[in-house]
């Protein structure tokens, strides 16, 4: 095999590898799951966690992070470079920090809506994080998960956003692609 034939293989192999395969490092105050994305073609999920300090404030400029939660065998690992296209951010910024929590605004690349992440100390003493957006006509609905119905490896039929309103009632918005 000549060098020109090896380069595409090497480049393809490099981009297919997960970023930093292995367990995702979590800090003692991090919230491991704020919400997740599931797909019709794979039992694995992309989970969005958030790095928090001892005051339950978002740490750094981009504390929300996606990672793979694989079911079989059970393990977690970061996203590969190309996986940032469907699961990455077009916007992420911390807008507020206090002595008891903070607020961050994010927008996913493939889910074009502003999501507000609030963090605070929960009744059990641990840090908590909740994601809110306008879902199904409901302002400030709490996002629980997103389900993607795929018709092929790179094509999507529809996306359902699962949330709950302030009373705890289920809210689902379907986005057709």
Coordinates of N, CA and C in Angstrom, one line a residue:
X1 N 0.9 -1.2 0.0 CA 0.0 0.0 0.0 C 0.9 1.2 0.0
X2 N 0.7 2.1 -1.0 CA 1.5 3.3 -1.0 C 1.1 4.3 0.0
X3 N 1.9 5.3 0.3 CA 1.7 6.3 1.3 C 0.4 7.1 1.1
X4 N 0.1 7.3 -0.2 CA -1.2 8.1 -0.5 C -2.4 7.3 -0.1
X5 N -2.4 6.0 -0.1 CA -3.5 5.2 0.3 C -3.6 5.1 1.8
X6 N -2.5 5.2 2.5 CA -2.5 5.0 3.9 C -3.1 6.3 4.6
X7 N -2.8 7.5 4.1 CA -3.2 8.7 4.7 C -4.7 8.8 5.0
X8 N -5.6 8.5 3.9 CA -7.0 8.6 4.2 C -7.4 7.6 5.3
X9 N -6.8 6.4 5.3 CA -7.1 5.4 6.3 C -6.8 5.9 7.7
X10 N -5.6 6.5 7.8 CA -5.1 7.0 9.1 C -6.0 8.2 9.6
X11 N -6.3 9.1 8.7 CA -7.2 10.2 9.0 C -8.6 9.7 9.4
X12 N -9.1 8.7 8.7 CA -10.4 8.2 9.0 C -10.4 7.5 10.4
X13 N -9.4 6.7 10.7 CA -9.2 6.0 11.9 C -9.1 7.1 13.1
X14 N -8.3 8.1 12.9 CA -8.1 9.1 13.9 C -9.4 9.8 14.3
X15 N -10.2 10.2 13.3 CA -11.5 10.9 13.6 C -12.5 9.9 14.1
X16 N -12.4 8.6 13.9 CA -13.4 7.7 14.4 C -13.2 7.3 15.9
X17 N -12.0 7.6 16.4 CA -11.6 7.3 17.8 C -12.4 8.2 18.7
X18 N -12.9 7.7 19.8 CA -13.4 8.6 20.8 C -12.3 9.4 21.5
X19 N -12.7 10.7 21.8 CA -11.7 11.5 22.5 C -11.5 11.0 23.8
X20 N -10.2 10.7 24.1 CA -9.8 10.3 25.5 C -10.7 9.1 25.9
X21 N -10.7 8.0 25.2 CA -11.4 6.8 25.5 C -11.2 6.4 27.0
X22 N -12.2 6.0 27.6 CA -12.1 5.6 29.0 C -13.1 6.4 29.8
X23 N -13.1 6.2 31.1 CA -14.0 6.9 32.0 C -13.9 8.4 31.9
X24 N -15.0 9.1 32.0 CA -15.0 10.5 32.1 C -14.6 11.0 33.5
X25 N -13.7 11.9 33.6 CA -13.4 12.3 35.0 C -14.4 13.3 35.6
X26 N -15.0 12.9 36.7 CA -15.9 13.8 37.4 C -15.3 14.3 38.7
X27 N -15.6 15.6 39.0 CA -15.2 16.2 40.2 C -16.2 15.9 41.3
X28 N -15.9 16.1 42.6 CA -16.7 15.8 43.7 C -18.1 16.5 43.7
X29 N -18.2 17.7 43.0 CA -19.4 18.4 43.0 C -20.2 18.4 41.7
X30 N -19.6 17.7 40.7 CA -20.2 17.7 39.4 C -21.5 17.0 39.3
X31 N -22.4 17.4 38.4 CA -23.6 16.7 38.2 C -23.4 15.9 36.9
X32 N -23.5 14.6 37.0 CA -23.2 13.7 35.9 C -24.2 13.7 34.8
X33 N -25.4 14.0 35.1 CA -26.4 14.1 34.0 C -27.4 15.2 34.3
X34 N -27.4 16.2 33.4 CA -28.4 17.3 33.4 C -29.6 16.8 32.5
X35 N -29.2 16.3 31.3 CA -30.2 15.7 30.4 C -29.4 14.8 29.4
X36 N -30.1 14.1 28.6 CA -29.4 13.2 27.6 C -30.1 13.1 26.3
X37 N -29.3 12.6 25.3 CA -29.9 12.4 24.0 C -29.8 10.9 23.7
X38 N -30.9 10.3 23.3 CA -31.0 8.9 22.9 C -31.3 8.8 21.4
X39 N -31.0 7.7 20.8 CA -31.3 7.5 19.4 C -32.0 6.2 19.1
X40 N -32.7 6.2 18.0 CA -33.4 4.9 17.6 C -32.5 3.9 17.1
X41 N -31.3 4.2 16.7 CA -30.4 3.2 16.1 C -29.3 2.7 17.1
X42 N -29.3 3.2 18.3 CA -28.2 2.8 19.2 C -28.7 2.9 20.6
X43 N -28.4 1.9 21.5 CA -28.9 2.0 22.9 C -28.1 2.9 23.7
X44 N -26.9 3.4 23.2 CA -26.1 4.3 24.0 C -26.7 5.7 24.0
X45 N -26.2 6.5 24.9 CA -26.7 7.9 25.1 C -25.6 8.8 25.1
X46 N -25.9 10.0 24.6 CA -24.9 11.2 24.8 C -25.5 11.9 26.0
X47 N -24.8 12.0 27.1 CA -25.2 12.6 28.3 C -24.5 14.0 28.5
X48 N -25.2 14.9 29.0 CA -24.6 16.3 29.3 C -24.5 16.4 30.8
X49 N -23.2 16.5 31.2 CA -22.9 16.7 32.6 C -22.4 18.1 32.8
X50 N -22.2 18.6 34.0 CA -21.7 19.9 34.3 C -20.7 19.9 35.4
X51 N -19.6 20.6 35.2 CA -18.6 20.7 36.2 C -19.0 21.9 37.2
X52 N -19.0 21.6 38.5 CA -19.4 22.6 39.5 C -18.3 22.6 40.6
X53 N -18.2 23.8 41.2 CA -17.3 23.9 42.4 C -18.0 23.6 43.7
X54 N -17.4 23.9 44.8 CA -18.0 23.6 46.1 C -19.2 24.4 46.5
X55 N -19.4 25.5 45.7 CA -20.5 26.4 45.9 C -21.6 26.1 44.9
X56 N -21.5 25.0 44.2 CA -22.4 24.6 43.1 C -22.4 25.6 41.9
X57 N -21.4 26.3 41.8 CA -21.2 27.2 40.6 C -20.6 26.5 39.4
X58 N -21.0 26.8 38.2 CA -20.3 26.3 37.0 C -18.9 26.7 37.1
X59 N -18.0 25.7 36.8 CA -16.5 26.0 36.7 C -16.1 26.3 35.3
X60 N -15.2 27.3 35.2 CA -14.6 27.6 33.9 C -15.6 28.3 33.0
X61 N -15.3 28.5 31.7 CA -16.1 29.2 30.8 C -17.1 28.3 30.1
X62 N -16.8 27.0 30.0 CA -17.6 26.0 29.3 C -17.8 24.8 30.2
X63 N -18.6 24.9 31.3 CA -18.7 23.8 32.2 C -19.6 22.6 31.8
X64 N -20.5 22.8 30.9 CA -21.4 21.8 30.4 C -20.6 20.9 29.4
X65 N -20.6 19.6 29.5 CA -19.8 18.7 28.7 C -20.6 17.5 28.3
X66 N -20.5 17.1 27.0 CA -21.2 15.9 26.6 C -20.2 14.7 26.7
X67 N -20.8 13.5 26.9 CA -20.0 12.3 26.9 C -20.9 11.1 26.6
X68 N -20.3 10.0 26.1 CA -21.0 8.8 25.8 C -21.2 8.0 27.0
X69 N -22.4 7.5 27.2 CA -22.8 6.5 28.2 C -23.1 5.2 27.4
X70 N -22.2 4.3 27.4 CA -22.4 3.1 26.6 C -23.0 2.0 27.6
X71 N -24.0 1.3 27.0 CA -24.7 0.3 27.8 C -24.0 -1.0 27.9
X72 N -23.4 -1.5 26.8 CA -22.8 -2.8 26.8 C -21.4 -2.7 26.1
X73 N -20.3 -2.9 26.8 CA -20.2 -3.0 28.2 C -20.4 -1.6 28.8
X74 N -20.9 -1.5 30.1 CA -21.1 -0.2 30.7 C -19.8 0.5 30.8
X75 N -19.7 1.7 30.2 CA -18.5 2.6 30.3 C -18.9 4.0 29.8
X76 N -18.1 4.9 30.1 CA -18.3 6.3 29.7 C -17.0 6.8 29.0
X77 N -17.1 7.6 28.0 CA -16.0 8.2 27.3 C -16.4 9.5 26.6
X78 N -15.4 10.3 26.3 CA -15.7 11.6 25.6 C -16.1 11.4 24.2
X79 N -16.5 12.5 23.5 CA -16.9 12.4 22.1 C -15.7 12.4 21.2
X80 N -15.8 11.8 20.1 CA -14.8 11.9 19.1 C -14.9 13.2 18.4
X81 N -13.9 13.6 17.6 CA -13.9 14.9 17.0 C -15.2 15.2 16.1
X82 N -15.5 14.2 15.3 CA -16.7 14.4 14.4 C -18.0 14.3 15.1
X83 N -18.0 13.8 16.3 CA -19.3 13.7 17.1 C -19.6 15.0 17.7
X84 N -18.7 16.0 17.7 CA -19.0 17.3 18.1 C -20.0 18.0 17.2
X85 N -20.0 17.6 15.9 CA -20.9 18.2 15.0 C -22.4 18.0 15.4
X86 N -22.9 16.8 15.6 CA -24.3 16.6 16.1 C -24.5 16.9 17.5
X87 N -23.5 16.8 18.4 CA -23.7 16.9 19.8 C -23.1 18.1 20.5
X88 N -22.3 18.8 19.8 CA -21.6 20.0 20.4 C -22.5 21.2 20.6
X89 N -21.8 22.3 20.9 CA -22.5 23.6 21.2 C -22.2 24.6 20.2
X90 N -23.2 25.4 19.9 CA -23.0 26.6 19.1 C -22.8 27.8 20.0
X91 N -23.2 27.7 21.2 CA -23.1 28.7 22.2 C -23.1 28.1 23.6
X92 N -22.2 28.6 24.5 CA -22.2 28.2 25.9 C -21.5 29.4 26.7
X93 N -22.2 29.9 27.7 CA -21.6 30.9 28.5 C -22.3 31.0 29.9
X94 N -21.4 31.2 30.9 CA -21.9 31.3 32.2 C -22.3 32.8 32.4
X95 N -23.5 33.0 32.9 CA -24.0 34.4 33.0 C -24.2 34.8 34.4
X96 N -24.0 33.9 35.4 CA -24.4 34.3 36.7 C -23.7 33.3 37.7
X97 N -23.0 33.8 38.7 CA -22.5 33.0 39.8 C -22.8 33.7 41.1
X98 N -23.2 32.9 42.1 CA -23.5 33.4 43.4 C -22.9 32.5 44.5
X99 N -23.1 32.7 45.7 CA -22.5 31.9 46.8 C -23.3 30.6 46.9
X100 N -24.4 30.4 46.1 CA -25.2 29.2 46.2 C -25.6 28.6 44.9
X101 N -24.9 28.9 43.8 CA -25.2 28.3 42.5 C -25.0 29.3 41.4
X102 N -25.4 28.9 40.2 CA -25.2 29.8 39.1 C -26.2 29.5 37.9
X103 N -26.0 30.2 36.8 CA -26.8 30.1 35.6 C -25.9 30.1 34.4
X104 N -26.2 29.2 33.5 CA -25.4 29.1 32.2 C -26.4 29.1 31.1
X105 N -26.1 29.7 30.0 CA -26.9 29.6 28.7 C -26.1 28.7 27.7
X106 N -26.8 27.8 27.1 CA -26.2 27.0 26.1 C -27.2 26.8 24.9
X107 N -26.6 26.5 23.7 CA -27.4 26.2 22.5 C -26.6 25.1 21.9
X108 N -27.3 24.0 21.7 CA -26.7 22.8 21.0 C -26.7 23.1 19.5
X109 N -25.7 22.6 18.8 CA -25.6 22.9 17.3 C -26.8 22.4 16.6
X110 N -27.4 21.2 16.9 CA -28.5 20.6 16.2 C -29.8 20.8 16.8
X111 N -29.9 21.5 17.9 CA -31.2 21.8 18.6 C -31.2 23.3 18.8
X112 N -31.6 24.0 17.8 CA -31.5 25.5 17.9 C -32.5 26.2 18.8
X113 N -32.2 26.1 20.1 CA -33.0 26.9 21.0 C -32.1 27.1 22.2
X114 N -32.4 28.2 22.9 CA -31.6 28.6 24.1 C -32.0 27.7 25.2
X115 N -31.1 27.1 25.9 CA -31.3 26.3 27.1 C -30.6 27.0 28.3
X116 N -31.4 27.2 29.4 CA -30.9 27.8 30.6 C -30.6 26.7 31.6
X117 N -29.3 26.6 32.0 CA -29.0 25.6 33.0 C -28.8 26.3 34.4
X118 N -29.6 25.9 35.4 CA -29.4 26.5 36.7 C -28.8 25.5 37.6
X119 N -27.9 25.9 38.5 CA -27.3 25.0 39.5 C -27.5 25.6 40.9
X120 N -27.6 24.7 41.8 CA -27.8 25.1 43.2 C -27.6 23.9 44.1
X121 N -27.5 24.1 45.4 CA -27.4 23.0 46.4 C -28.8 22.5 46.6
X122 N -28.9 21.2 46.5 CA -30.2 20.5 46.7 C -30.4 20.2 48.2
X123 N -31.6 19.8 48.6 CA -32.0 19.5 50.0 C -31.1 18.4 50.6
X124 N -30.6 17.5 49.8 CA -29.7 16.4 50.3 C -28.3 16.9 50.5
X125 N -28.0 18.1 50.2 CA -26.6 18.7 50.4 C -25.8 18.6 49.1
X126 N -26.2 17.8 48.1 CA -25.4 17.7 46.9 C -25.7 18.8 45.9
X127 N -24.8 19.1 45.0 CA -25.1 20.1 43.9 C -26.1 19.5 42.9
X128 N -27.0 20.3 42.4 CA -28.0 19.9 41.4 C -27.9 20.8 40.2
X129 N -28.4 20.3 39.1 CA -28.4 21.2 37.9 C -29.7 20.8 37.1
X130 N -30.4 21.8 36.5 CA -31.6 21.6 35.8 C -31.5 22.4 34.5
X131 N -32.1 21.9 33.4 CA -32.1 22.5 32.1 C -33.5 22.9 31.8
X132 N -33.6 24.2 31.4 CA -35.0 24.8 31.0 C -34.9 25.4 29.7
X133 N -36.1 25.3 28.9 CA -36.2 25.9 27.6 C -37.7 26.0 27.3
X134 N -38.0 26.7 26.2 CA -39.4 26.8 25.8 C -39.6 25.5 25.0
X135 N -40.5 24.6 25.5 CA -40.7 23.3 24.9 C -42.2 23.1 24.7
X136 N -42.6 22.8 23.5 CA -44.1 22.6 23.2 C -45.0 23.7 23.6
X137 N -44.5 24.9 23.4 CA -45.3 26.1 23.8 C -45.2 26.5 25.3
X138 N -44.5 25.7 26.1 CA -44.4 25.9 27.5 C -43.1 26.6 27.8
X139 N -43.2 27.8 28.4 CA -42.0 28.6 28.8 C -41.4 27.9 30.0
X140 N -40.2 27.8 30.1 CA -39.4 27.3 31.3 C -39.8 25.9 31.6
X141 N -39.9 25.0 30.6 CA -40.1 23.6 30.8 C -38.8 23.0 31.1
X142 N -38.7 22.0 32.0 CA -37.5 21.4 32.4 C -37.2 20.2 31.5
X143 N -36.1 20.3 30.7 CA -35.7 19.2 29.8 C -35.2 18.0 30.6
X144 N -35.8 16.8 30.2 CA -35.3 15.6 30.8 C -34.5 14.8 29.8
X145 N -35.0 14.7 28.5 CA -34.2 14.0 27.5 C -34.7 14.4 26.1
X146 N -33.9 14.0 25.1 CA -34.2 14.2 23.7 C -34.0 12.8 23.0
X147 N -35.0 12.5 22.2 CA -35.0 11.3 21.4 C -34.9 11.6 19.9
X148 N -34.0 11.0 19.2 CA -33.8 11.2 17.8 C -34.2 10.0 17.0
X149 N -35.2 10.1 16.2 CA -35.6 9.0 15.3 C -34.9 9.1 14.0
X150 N -34.0 8.2 13.8 CA -33.1 8.2 12.6 C -33.7 7.3 11.5
X151 N -33.5 7.7 10.2 CA -33.9 6.9 9.1 C -32.7 6.3 8.4
X152 N -31.5 6.7 8.9 CA -30.3 6.2 8.3 C -29.1 6.7 9.2
X153 N -27.9 6.3 8.9 CA -26.8 6.7 9.7 C -26.6 8.2 9.9
X154 N -27.0 9.0 8.9 CA -26.8 10.4 9.0 C -28.1 11.2 8.8
X155 N -29.2 10.6 8.7 CA -30.4 11.3 8.4 C -31.4 11.1 9.6
X156 N -32.2 12.2 9.9 CA -33.1 12.2 11.0 C -34.5 12.5 10.5
X157 N -35.5 11.6 10.9 CA -36.9 11.8 10.6 C -37.5 12.9 11.5
X158 N -37.3 12.7 12.8 CA -37.9 13.7 13.8 C -37.1 13.6 15.1
X159 N -37.3 14.6 15.9 CA -36.7 14.7 17.2 C -37.8 15.0 18.2
X160 N -37.9 14.3 19.3 CA -38.8 14.6 20.4 C -38.0 15.1 21.6
X161 N -38.4 16.2 22.1 CA -37.9 16.8 23.3 C -38.8 16.5 24.5
X162 N -38.4 15.8 25.5 CA -39.2 15.4 26.6 C -38.9 16.3 27.8
X163 N -39.9 16.9 28.4 CA -39.7 17.9 29.4 C -40.9 17.8 30.4
X164 N -40.9 18.6 31.4 CA -42.0 18.7 32.3 C -42.3 20.2 32.6
X165 N -43.5 20.5 32.9 CA -43.9 21.9 33.2 C -43.7 22.1 34.7
X166 N -44.0 23.3 35.2 CA -43.8 23.7 36.6 C -44.6 22.8 37.5
X167 N -45.7 22.2 37.0 CA -46.5 21.3 37.9 C -46.1 19.9 37.8
X168 N -45.1 19.6 37.0 CA -44.6 18.2 36.8 C -45.3 17.4 35.7
X169 N -46.1 18.1 35.0 CA -46.8 17.4 33.9 C -45.9 17.2 32.7
X170 N -46.0 16.1 32.0 CA -45.2 15.8 30.8 C -45.4 16.8 29.7
X171 N -44.4 17.2 29.0 CA -44.5 18.1 27.8 C -43.5 17.5 26.8
X172 N -44.1 17.2 25.6 CA -43.3 16.7 24.5 C -43.4 17.5 23.3
X173 N -42.3 17.9 22.7 CA -42.4 18.7 21.4 C -41.7 17.8 20.4
X174 N -42.4 17.6 19.2 CA -41.8 16.9 18.1 C -41.3 17.9 17.1
X175 N -40.1 17.7 16.6 CA -39.5 18.6 15.6 C -39.3 17.7 14.4
X176 N -39.9 17.9 13.3 CA -39.8 17.2 12.1 C -38.6 17.7 11.3
X177 N -37.8 16.9 10.7 CA -36.6 17.3 10.0 C -36.9 17.2 8.5

